[in-house]
Short mmCIF file of C-alpha atoms in Angstrom, two decimals:
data_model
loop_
_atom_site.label_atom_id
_atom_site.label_comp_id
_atom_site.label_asym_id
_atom_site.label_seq_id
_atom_site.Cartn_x
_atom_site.Cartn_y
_atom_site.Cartn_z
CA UNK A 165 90.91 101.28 114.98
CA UNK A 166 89.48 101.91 110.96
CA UNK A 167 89.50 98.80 108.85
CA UNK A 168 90.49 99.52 105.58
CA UNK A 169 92.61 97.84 102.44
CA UNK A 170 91.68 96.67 99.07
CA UNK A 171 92.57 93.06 98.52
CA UNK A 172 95.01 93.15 94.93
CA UNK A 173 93.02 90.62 91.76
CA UNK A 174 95.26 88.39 91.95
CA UNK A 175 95.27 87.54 95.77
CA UNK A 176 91.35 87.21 95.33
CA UNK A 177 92.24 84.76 92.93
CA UNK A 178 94.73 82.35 94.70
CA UNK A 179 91.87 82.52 97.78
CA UNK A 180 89.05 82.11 95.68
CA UNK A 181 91.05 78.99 93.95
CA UNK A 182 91.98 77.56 97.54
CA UNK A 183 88.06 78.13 98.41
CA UNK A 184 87.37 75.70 95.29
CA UNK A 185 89.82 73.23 95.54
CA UNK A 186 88.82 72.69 99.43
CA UNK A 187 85.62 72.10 98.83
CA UNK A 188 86.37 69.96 95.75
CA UNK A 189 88.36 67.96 97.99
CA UNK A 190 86.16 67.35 100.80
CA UNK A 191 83.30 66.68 98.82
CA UNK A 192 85.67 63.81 96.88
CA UNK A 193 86.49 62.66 100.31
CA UNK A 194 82.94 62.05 101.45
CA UNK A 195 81.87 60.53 98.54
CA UNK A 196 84.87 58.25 98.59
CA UNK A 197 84.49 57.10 102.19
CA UNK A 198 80.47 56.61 102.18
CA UNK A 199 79.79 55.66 98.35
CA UNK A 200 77.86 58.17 95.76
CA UNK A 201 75.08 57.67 97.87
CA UNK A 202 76.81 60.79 99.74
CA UNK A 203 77.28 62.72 96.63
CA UNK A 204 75.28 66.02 97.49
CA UNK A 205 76.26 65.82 101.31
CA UNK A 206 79.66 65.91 99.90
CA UNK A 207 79.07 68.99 97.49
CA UNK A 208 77.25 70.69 100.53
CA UNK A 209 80.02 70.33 103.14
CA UNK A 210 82.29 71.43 100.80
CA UNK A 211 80.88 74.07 99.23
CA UNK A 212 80.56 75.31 103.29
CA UNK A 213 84.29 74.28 103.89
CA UNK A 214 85.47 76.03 101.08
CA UNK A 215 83.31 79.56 101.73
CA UNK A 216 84.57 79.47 105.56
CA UNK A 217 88.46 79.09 103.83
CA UNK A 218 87.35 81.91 101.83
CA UNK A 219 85.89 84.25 104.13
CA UNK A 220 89.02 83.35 106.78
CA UNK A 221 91.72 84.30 104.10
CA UNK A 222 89.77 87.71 103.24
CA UNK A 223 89.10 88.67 106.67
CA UNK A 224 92.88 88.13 107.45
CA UNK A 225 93.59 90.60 104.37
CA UNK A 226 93.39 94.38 105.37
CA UNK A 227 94.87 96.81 106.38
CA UNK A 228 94.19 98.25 109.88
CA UNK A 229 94.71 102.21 111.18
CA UNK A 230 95.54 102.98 114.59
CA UNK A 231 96.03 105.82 117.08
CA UNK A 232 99.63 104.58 117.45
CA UNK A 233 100.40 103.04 113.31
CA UNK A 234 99.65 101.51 110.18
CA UNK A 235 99.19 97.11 110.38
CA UNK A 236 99.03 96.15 106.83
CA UNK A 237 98.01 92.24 106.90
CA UNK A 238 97.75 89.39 104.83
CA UNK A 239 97.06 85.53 106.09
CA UNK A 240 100.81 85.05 106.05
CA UNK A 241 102.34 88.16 107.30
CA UNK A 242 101.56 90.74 109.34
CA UNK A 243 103.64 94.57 108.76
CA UNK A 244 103.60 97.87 110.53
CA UNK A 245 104.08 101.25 109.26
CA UNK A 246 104.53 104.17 111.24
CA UNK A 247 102.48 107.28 110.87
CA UNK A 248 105.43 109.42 109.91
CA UNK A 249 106.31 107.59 107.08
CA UNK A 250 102.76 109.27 105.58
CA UNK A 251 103.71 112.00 102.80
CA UNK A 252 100.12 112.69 102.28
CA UNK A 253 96.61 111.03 100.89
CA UNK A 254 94.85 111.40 98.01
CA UNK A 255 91.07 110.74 96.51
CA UNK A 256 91.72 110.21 92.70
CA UNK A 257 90.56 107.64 89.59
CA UNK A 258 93.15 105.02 89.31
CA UNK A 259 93.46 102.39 86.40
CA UNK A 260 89.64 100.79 86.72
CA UNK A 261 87.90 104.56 86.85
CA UNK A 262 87.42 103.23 90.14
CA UNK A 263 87.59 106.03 93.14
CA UNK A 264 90.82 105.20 95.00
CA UNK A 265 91.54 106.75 98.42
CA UNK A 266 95.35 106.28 98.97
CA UNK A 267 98.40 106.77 101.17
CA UNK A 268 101.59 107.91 100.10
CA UNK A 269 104.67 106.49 101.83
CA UNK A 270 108.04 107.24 102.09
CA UNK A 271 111.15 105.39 102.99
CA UNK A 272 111.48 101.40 103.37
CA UNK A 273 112.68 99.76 100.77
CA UNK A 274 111.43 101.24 97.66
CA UNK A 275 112.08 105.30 97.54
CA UNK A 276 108.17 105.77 97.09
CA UNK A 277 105.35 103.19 98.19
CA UNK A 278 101.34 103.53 97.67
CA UNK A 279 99.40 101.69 99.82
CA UNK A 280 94.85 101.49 98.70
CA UNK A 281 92.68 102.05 101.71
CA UNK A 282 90.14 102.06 99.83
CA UNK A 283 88.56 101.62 96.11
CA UNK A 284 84.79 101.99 95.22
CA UNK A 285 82.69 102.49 92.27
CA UNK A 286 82.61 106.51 91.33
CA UNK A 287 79.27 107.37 93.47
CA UNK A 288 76.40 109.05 90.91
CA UNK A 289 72.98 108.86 93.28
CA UNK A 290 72.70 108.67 96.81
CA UNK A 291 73.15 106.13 98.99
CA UNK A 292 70.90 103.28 97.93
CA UNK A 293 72.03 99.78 100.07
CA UNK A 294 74.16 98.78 102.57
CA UNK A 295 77.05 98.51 100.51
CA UNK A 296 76.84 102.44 99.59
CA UNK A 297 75.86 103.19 103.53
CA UNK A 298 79.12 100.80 105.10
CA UNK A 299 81.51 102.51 102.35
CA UNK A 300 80.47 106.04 103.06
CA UNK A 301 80.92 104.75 106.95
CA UNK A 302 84.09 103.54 105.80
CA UNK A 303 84.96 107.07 104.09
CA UNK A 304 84.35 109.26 107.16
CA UNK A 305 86.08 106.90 109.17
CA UNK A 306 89.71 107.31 107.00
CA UNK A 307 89.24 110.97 106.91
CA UNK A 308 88.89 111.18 111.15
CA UNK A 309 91.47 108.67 111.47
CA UNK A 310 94.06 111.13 108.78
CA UNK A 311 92.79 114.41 110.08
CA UNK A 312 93.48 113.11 113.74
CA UNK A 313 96.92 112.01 112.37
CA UNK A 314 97.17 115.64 110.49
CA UNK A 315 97.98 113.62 107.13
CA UNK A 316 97.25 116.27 104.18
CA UNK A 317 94.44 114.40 102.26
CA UNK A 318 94.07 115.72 98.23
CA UNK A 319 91.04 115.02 96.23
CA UNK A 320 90.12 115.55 92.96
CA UNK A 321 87.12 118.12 92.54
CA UNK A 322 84.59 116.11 91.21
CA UNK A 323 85.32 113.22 93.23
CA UNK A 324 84.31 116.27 96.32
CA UNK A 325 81.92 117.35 94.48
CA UNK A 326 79.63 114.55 93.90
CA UNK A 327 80.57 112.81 97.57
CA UNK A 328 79.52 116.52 99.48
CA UNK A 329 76.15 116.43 96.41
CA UNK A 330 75.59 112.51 97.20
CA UNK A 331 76.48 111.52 100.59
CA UNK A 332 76.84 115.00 102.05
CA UNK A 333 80.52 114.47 103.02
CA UNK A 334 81.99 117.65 103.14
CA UNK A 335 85.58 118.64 101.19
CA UNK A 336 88.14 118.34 103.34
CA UNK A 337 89.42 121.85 105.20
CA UNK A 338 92.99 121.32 105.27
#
């Protein structure tokens, strides 16, 4: 199973503002019930509150590629998408000049779909942290999961280019 999914701006927004409004309610709770002498052990539980809220509601967010389908999954719903809906992926610049590694759909309800696995910053030097090291992971883990599932993947040359120059990922062979 390859976790993958990009979590849309404005979803990252609604959690971020439930993260903040838990923790500014807690924290007015404790200070309420045990007077202002409580004031920073109100702010610290929930500041902690309102991270765990936050890191519950993006961990629910993904979407998840199996041997058997596509889950796509957000903290209130949960859908599945069979393999054979898959026209085809593609590695190409989308609106931010981010890199954006996508699936195209067919059928459902709306005559074409897109659905982001993935979306990171162009890559210009080789891997230099553990964010560039779990994304290239996260990379060569799509591209076994599609070739297994013999979904045509297109990229754009320089986006192969610099990942085979950078992370010595090799262009895709079919």
């Amino acid at each position: 199973m390859v976790r993958a999914g990009v979590v849309p701006g404005r979803r990252a927004a609604w959690y971020g503002s439930a993260g903040l409004l838990l923790a500014v309610l807690i924290g007015g709770v404790i200070v309420g019930v045990f007077g202002l002498n409580r004031i920073f052990t109100g702010i610290a539980i929930g500041v902690v509150v309102g991270i765990a809220l936050m890191f519950a509601l993006f961990g629910r967010d993904g979407v998840l590629l199996s041997e058997q389908s596509i889950v796509r999954r957000t903290p209130w719903a949960t859908s599945t998408i069979a393999w054979d809906r898959v026209v085809a992926g593609r590695f190409a610049l989308d609106e931010h000049a981010r890199w954006s590694l996508a699936l195209d759909l067919n059928g459902g309800d709306e005559p074409h779909q897109e659905l982001v696995l993935l979306s990171i910053p162009p890559v210009v030097r080789p891997i230099a942290n553990a964010y560039d090291h779990r994304k290239r992971e996260q990379v060569n883990e799509i591209r076994t999961m599609l070739r297994q599932q013999r979904i045509p993947v297109v990229i754009l040359p320089e986006i192969a280019d610099a990942l085979q120059r950078h992370w010595r990922i090799a262009p895709p062979t079919s």
